[in-house]
Tab-separated table of C-alpha atoms in Angstrom:
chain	number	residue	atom	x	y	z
A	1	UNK	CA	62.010	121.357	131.728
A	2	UNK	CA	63.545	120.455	134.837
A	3	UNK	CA	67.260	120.339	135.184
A	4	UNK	CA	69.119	118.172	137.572
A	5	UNK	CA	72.223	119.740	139.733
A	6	UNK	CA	74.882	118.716	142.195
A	7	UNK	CA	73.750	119.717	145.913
A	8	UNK	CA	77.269	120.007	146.640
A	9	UNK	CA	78.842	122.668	143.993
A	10	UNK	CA	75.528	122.915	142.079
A	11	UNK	CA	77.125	122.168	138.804
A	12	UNK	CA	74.835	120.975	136.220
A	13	UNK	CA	74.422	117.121	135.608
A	14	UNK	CA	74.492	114.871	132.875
A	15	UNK	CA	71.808	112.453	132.487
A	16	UNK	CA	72.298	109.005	134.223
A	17	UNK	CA	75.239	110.430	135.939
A	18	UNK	CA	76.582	109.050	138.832
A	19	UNK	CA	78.972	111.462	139.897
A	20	UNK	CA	79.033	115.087	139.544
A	21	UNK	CA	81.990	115.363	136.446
A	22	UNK	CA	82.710	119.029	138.349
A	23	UNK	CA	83.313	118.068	142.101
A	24	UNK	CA	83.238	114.258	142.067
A	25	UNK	CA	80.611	113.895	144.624
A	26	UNK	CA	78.291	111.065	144.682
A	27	UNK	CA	74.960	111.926	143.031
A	28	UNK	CA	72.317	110.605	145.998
A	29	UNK	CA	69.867	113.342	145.741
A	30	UNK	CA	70.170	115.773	143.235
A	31	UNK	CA	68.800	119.243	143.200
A	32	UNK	CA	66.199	119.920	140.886
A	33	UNK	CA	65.239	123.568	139.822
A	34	UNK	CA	63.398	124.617	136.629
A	35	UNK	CA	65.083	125.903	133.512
A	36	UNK	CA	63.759	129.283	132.390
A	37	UNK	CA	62.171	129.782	129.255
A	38	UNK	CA	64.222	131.738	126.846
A	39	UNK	CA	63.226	133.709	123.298
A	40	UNK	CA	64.986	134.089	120.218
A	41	UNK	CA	65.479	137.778	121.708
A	42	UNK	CA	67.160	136.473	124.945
A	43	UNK	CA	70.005	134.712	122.854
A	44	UNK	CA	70.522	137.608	120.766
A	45	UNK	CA	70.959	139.782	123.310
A	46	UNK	CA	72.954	137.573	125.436
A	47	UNK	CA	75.609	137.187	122.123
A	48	UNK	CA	75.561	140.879	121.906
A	49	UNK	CA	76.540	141.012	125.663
A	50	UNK	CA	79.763	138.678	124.879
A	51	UNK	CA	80.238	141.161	121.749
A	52	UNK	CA	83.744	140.203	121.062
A	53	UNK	CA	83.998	137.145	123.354
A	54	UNK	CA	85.844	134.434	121.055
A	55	UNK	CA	86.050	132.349	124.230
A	56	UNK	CA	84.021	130.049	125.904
A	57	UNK	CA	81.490	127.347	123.861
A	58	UNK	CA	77.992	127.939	122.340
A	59	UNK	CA	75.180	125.493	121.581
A	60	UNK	CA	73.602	124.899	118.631
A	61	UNK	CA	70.560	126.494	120.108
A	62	UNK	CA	72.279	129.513	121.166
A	63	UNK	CA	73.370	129.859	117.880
A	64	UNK	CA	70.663	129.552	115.331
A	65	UNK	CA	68.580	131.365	118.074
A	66	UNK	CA	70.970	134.389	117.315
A	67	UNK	CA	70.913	134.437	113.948
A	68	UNK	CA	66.913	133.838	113.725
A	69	UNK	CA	67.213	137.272	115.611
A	70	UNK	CA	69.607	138.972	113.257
A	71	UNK	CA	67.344	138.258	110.519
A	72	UNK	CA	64.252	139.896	111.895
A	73	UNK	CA	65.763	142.754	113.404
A	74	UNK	CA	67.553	143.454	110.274
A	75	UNK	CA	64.590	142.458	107.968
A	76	UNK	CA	62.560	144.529	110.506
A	77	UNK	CA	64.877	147.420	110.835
A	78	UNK	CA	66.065	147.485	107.048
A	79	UNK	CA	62.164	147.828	105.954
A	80	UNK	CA	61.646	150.660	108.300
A	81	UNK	CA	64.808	152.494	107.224
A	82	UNK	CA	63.419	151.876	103.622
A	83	UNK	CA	60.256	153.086	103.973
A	84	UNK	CA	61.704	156.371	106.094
A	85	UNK	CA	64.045	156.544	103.266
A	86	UNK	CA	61.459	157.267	101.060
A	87	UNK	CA	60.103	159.866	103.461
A	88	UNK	CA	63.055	161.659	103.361
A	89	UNK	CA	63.343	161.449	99.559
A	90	UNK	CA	59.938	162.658	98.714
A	91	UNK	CA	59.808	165.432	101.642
A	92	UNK	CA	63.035	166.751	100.448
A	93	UNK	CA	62.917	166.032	96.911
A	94	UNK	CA	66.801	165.076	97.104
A	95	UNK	CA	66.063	161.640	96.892
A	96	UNK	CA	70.452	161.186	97.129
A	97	UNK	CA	69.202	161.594	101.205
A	98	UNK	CA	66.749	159.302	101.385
A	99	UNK	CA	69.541	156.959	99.590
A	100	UNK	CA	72.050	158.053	102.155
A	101	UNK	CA	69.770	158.139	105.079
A	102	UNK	CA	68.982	154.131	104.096
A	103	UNK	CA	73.054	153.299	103.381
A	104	UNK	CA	74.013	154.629	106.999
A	105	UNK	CA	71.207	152.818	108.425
A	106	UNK	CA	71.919	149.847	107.323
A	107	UNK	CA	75.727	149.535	106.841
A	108	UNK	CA	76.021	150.685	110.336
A	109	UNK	CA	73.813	148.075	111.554
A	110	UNK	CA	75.875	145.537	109.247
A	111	UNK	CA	79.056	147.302	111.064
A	112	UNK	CA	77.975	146.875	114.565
A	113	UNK	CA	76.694	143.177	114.112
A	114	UNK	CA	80.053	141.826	112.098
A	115	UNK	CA	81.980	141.145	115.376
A	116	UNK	CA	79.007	139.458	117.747
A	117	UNK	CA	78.465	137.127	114.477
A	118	UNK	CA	82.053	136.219	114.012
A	119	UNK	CA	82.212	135.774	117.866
A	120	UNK	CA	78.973	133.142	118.299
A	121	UNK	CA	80.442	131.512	115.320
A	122	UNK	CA	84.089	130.927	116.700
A	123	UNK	CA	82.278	129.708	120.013
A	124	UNK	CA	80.309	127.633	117.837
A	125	UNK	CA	83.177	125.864	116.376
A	126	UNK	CA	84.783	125.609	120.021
A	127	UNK	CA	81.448	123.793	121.096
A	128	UNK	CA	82.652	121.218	118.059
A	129	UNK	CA	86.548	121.009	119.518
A	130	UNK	CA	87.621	123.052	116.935
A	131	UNK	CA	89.813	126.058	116.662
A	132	UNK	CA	88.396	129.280	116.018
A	133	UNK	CA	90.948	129.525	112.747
A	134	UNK	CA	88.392	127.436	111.053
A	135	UNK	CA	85.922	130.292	110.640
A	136	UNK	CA	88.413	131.564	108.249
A	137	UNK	CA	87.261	128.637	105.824
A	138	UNK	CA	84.667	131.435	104.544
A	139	UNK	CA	86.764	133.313	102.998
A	140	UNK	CA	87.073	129.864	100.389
A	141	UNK	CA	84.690	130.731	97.469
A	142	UNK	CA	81.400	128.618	97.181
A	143	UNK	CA	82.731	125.703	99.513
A	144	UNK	CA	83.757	127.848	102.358
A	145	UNK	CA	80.307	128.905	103.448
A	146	UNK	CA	78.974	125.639	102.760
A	147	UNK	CA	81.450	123.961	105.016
A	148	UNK	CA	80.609	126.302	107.967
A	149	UNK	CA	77.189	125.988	107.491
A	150	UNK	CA	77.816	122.187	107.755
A	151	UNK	CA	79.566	122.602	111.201
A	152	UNK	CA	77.516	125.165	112.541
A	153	UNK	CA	74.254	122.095	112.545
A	154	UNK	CA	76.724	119.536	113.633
A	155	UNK	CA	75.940	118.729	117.856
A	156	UNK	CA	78.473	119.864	120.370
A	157	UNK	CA	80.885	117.822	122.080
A	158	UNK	CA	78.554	116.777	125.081
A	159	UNK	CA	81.218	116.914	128.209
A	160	UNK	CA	84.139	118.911	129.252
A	161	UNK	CA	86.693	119.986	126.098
A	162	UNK	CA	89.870	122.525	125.552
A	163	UNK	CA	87.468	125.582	125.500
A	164	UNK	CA	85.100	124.823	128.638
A	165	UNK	CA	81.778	123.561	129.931
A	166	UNK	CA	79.007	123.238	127.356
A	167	UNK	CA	76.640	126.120	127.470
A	168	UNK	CA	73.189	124.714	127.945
């Protein structure tokens, strides 16, 4: 798809804009370029580069693309660790290593991936105008989760807000 950008700061532009929102400059000819495509593994990796970034907005895109991600690479990852648990257990006959083995595995995956999901989420909310405090409505049994599921679908404030540009 082929985005449209200010030829005098290069800023992105709206559609139908008239003037560039970042420099003011009279939108005659635009520069076009070409958005890349991007996988479910470029957003992931691009919220584990901003691993405890609670700044800055992210789309709704970048967001569900993230956690599509999470869920294969732990579904992925905890079914290999399973099945090497079982390895262990039978090689060893200890099958308390095996257990082990699959606990360290996957708590420490569950450990490392806390803060980047925290982190998309708060940017999430910021993409909605609202304070990262919010995320704390999860810790509200049954409706909490529910809520923040809610806002995490809802679209993006589409210009300029408190916390920045819009990401895509």
């Amino acid at each position: 798809m082929a985005q449209k950008y200010c030829s005098n700061c290069g800023s992105e532009l709206r559609e139908g804009s008239v003037f560039c929102s970042n420099c003011g400059t009279s939108i005659d000819k635009p520069v076009v370029r070409n958005r890349e495509i991007r996988g479910i593994f470029d957003y992931y990796k691009d919220a584990l580069r901003k691993y405890a970034d609670f700044s800055g907005r992210a789309s709704v895109r970048e967001y569900w693309m993230f956690v599509v991600g999470n869920l294969i690479i732990g579904f992925v990852g905890g079914l290999g660790a399973l099945i090497l648990a079982f390895i262990i257990g039978l090689g060893t006959d200890i099958y308390a290593l095996g257990f082990l083995f699959y606990i360290l595995v996957v708590g420490g995956y569950g450990l490392y991936i806390i803060i980047p999901s925290i982190s998309i989420t708060v940017r999430r909310l910021h993409d909605q105008d609202k304070s990262g405090v919010f995320y704390f409505l999860t810790f509200i049994p049954y409706v909490g989760p529910i809520v923040i599921l809610v806002f995490m679908c809802l679209q993006g404030n589409t210009g300029l807000n408190q916390y920045g540009e819009p990401s895509e």
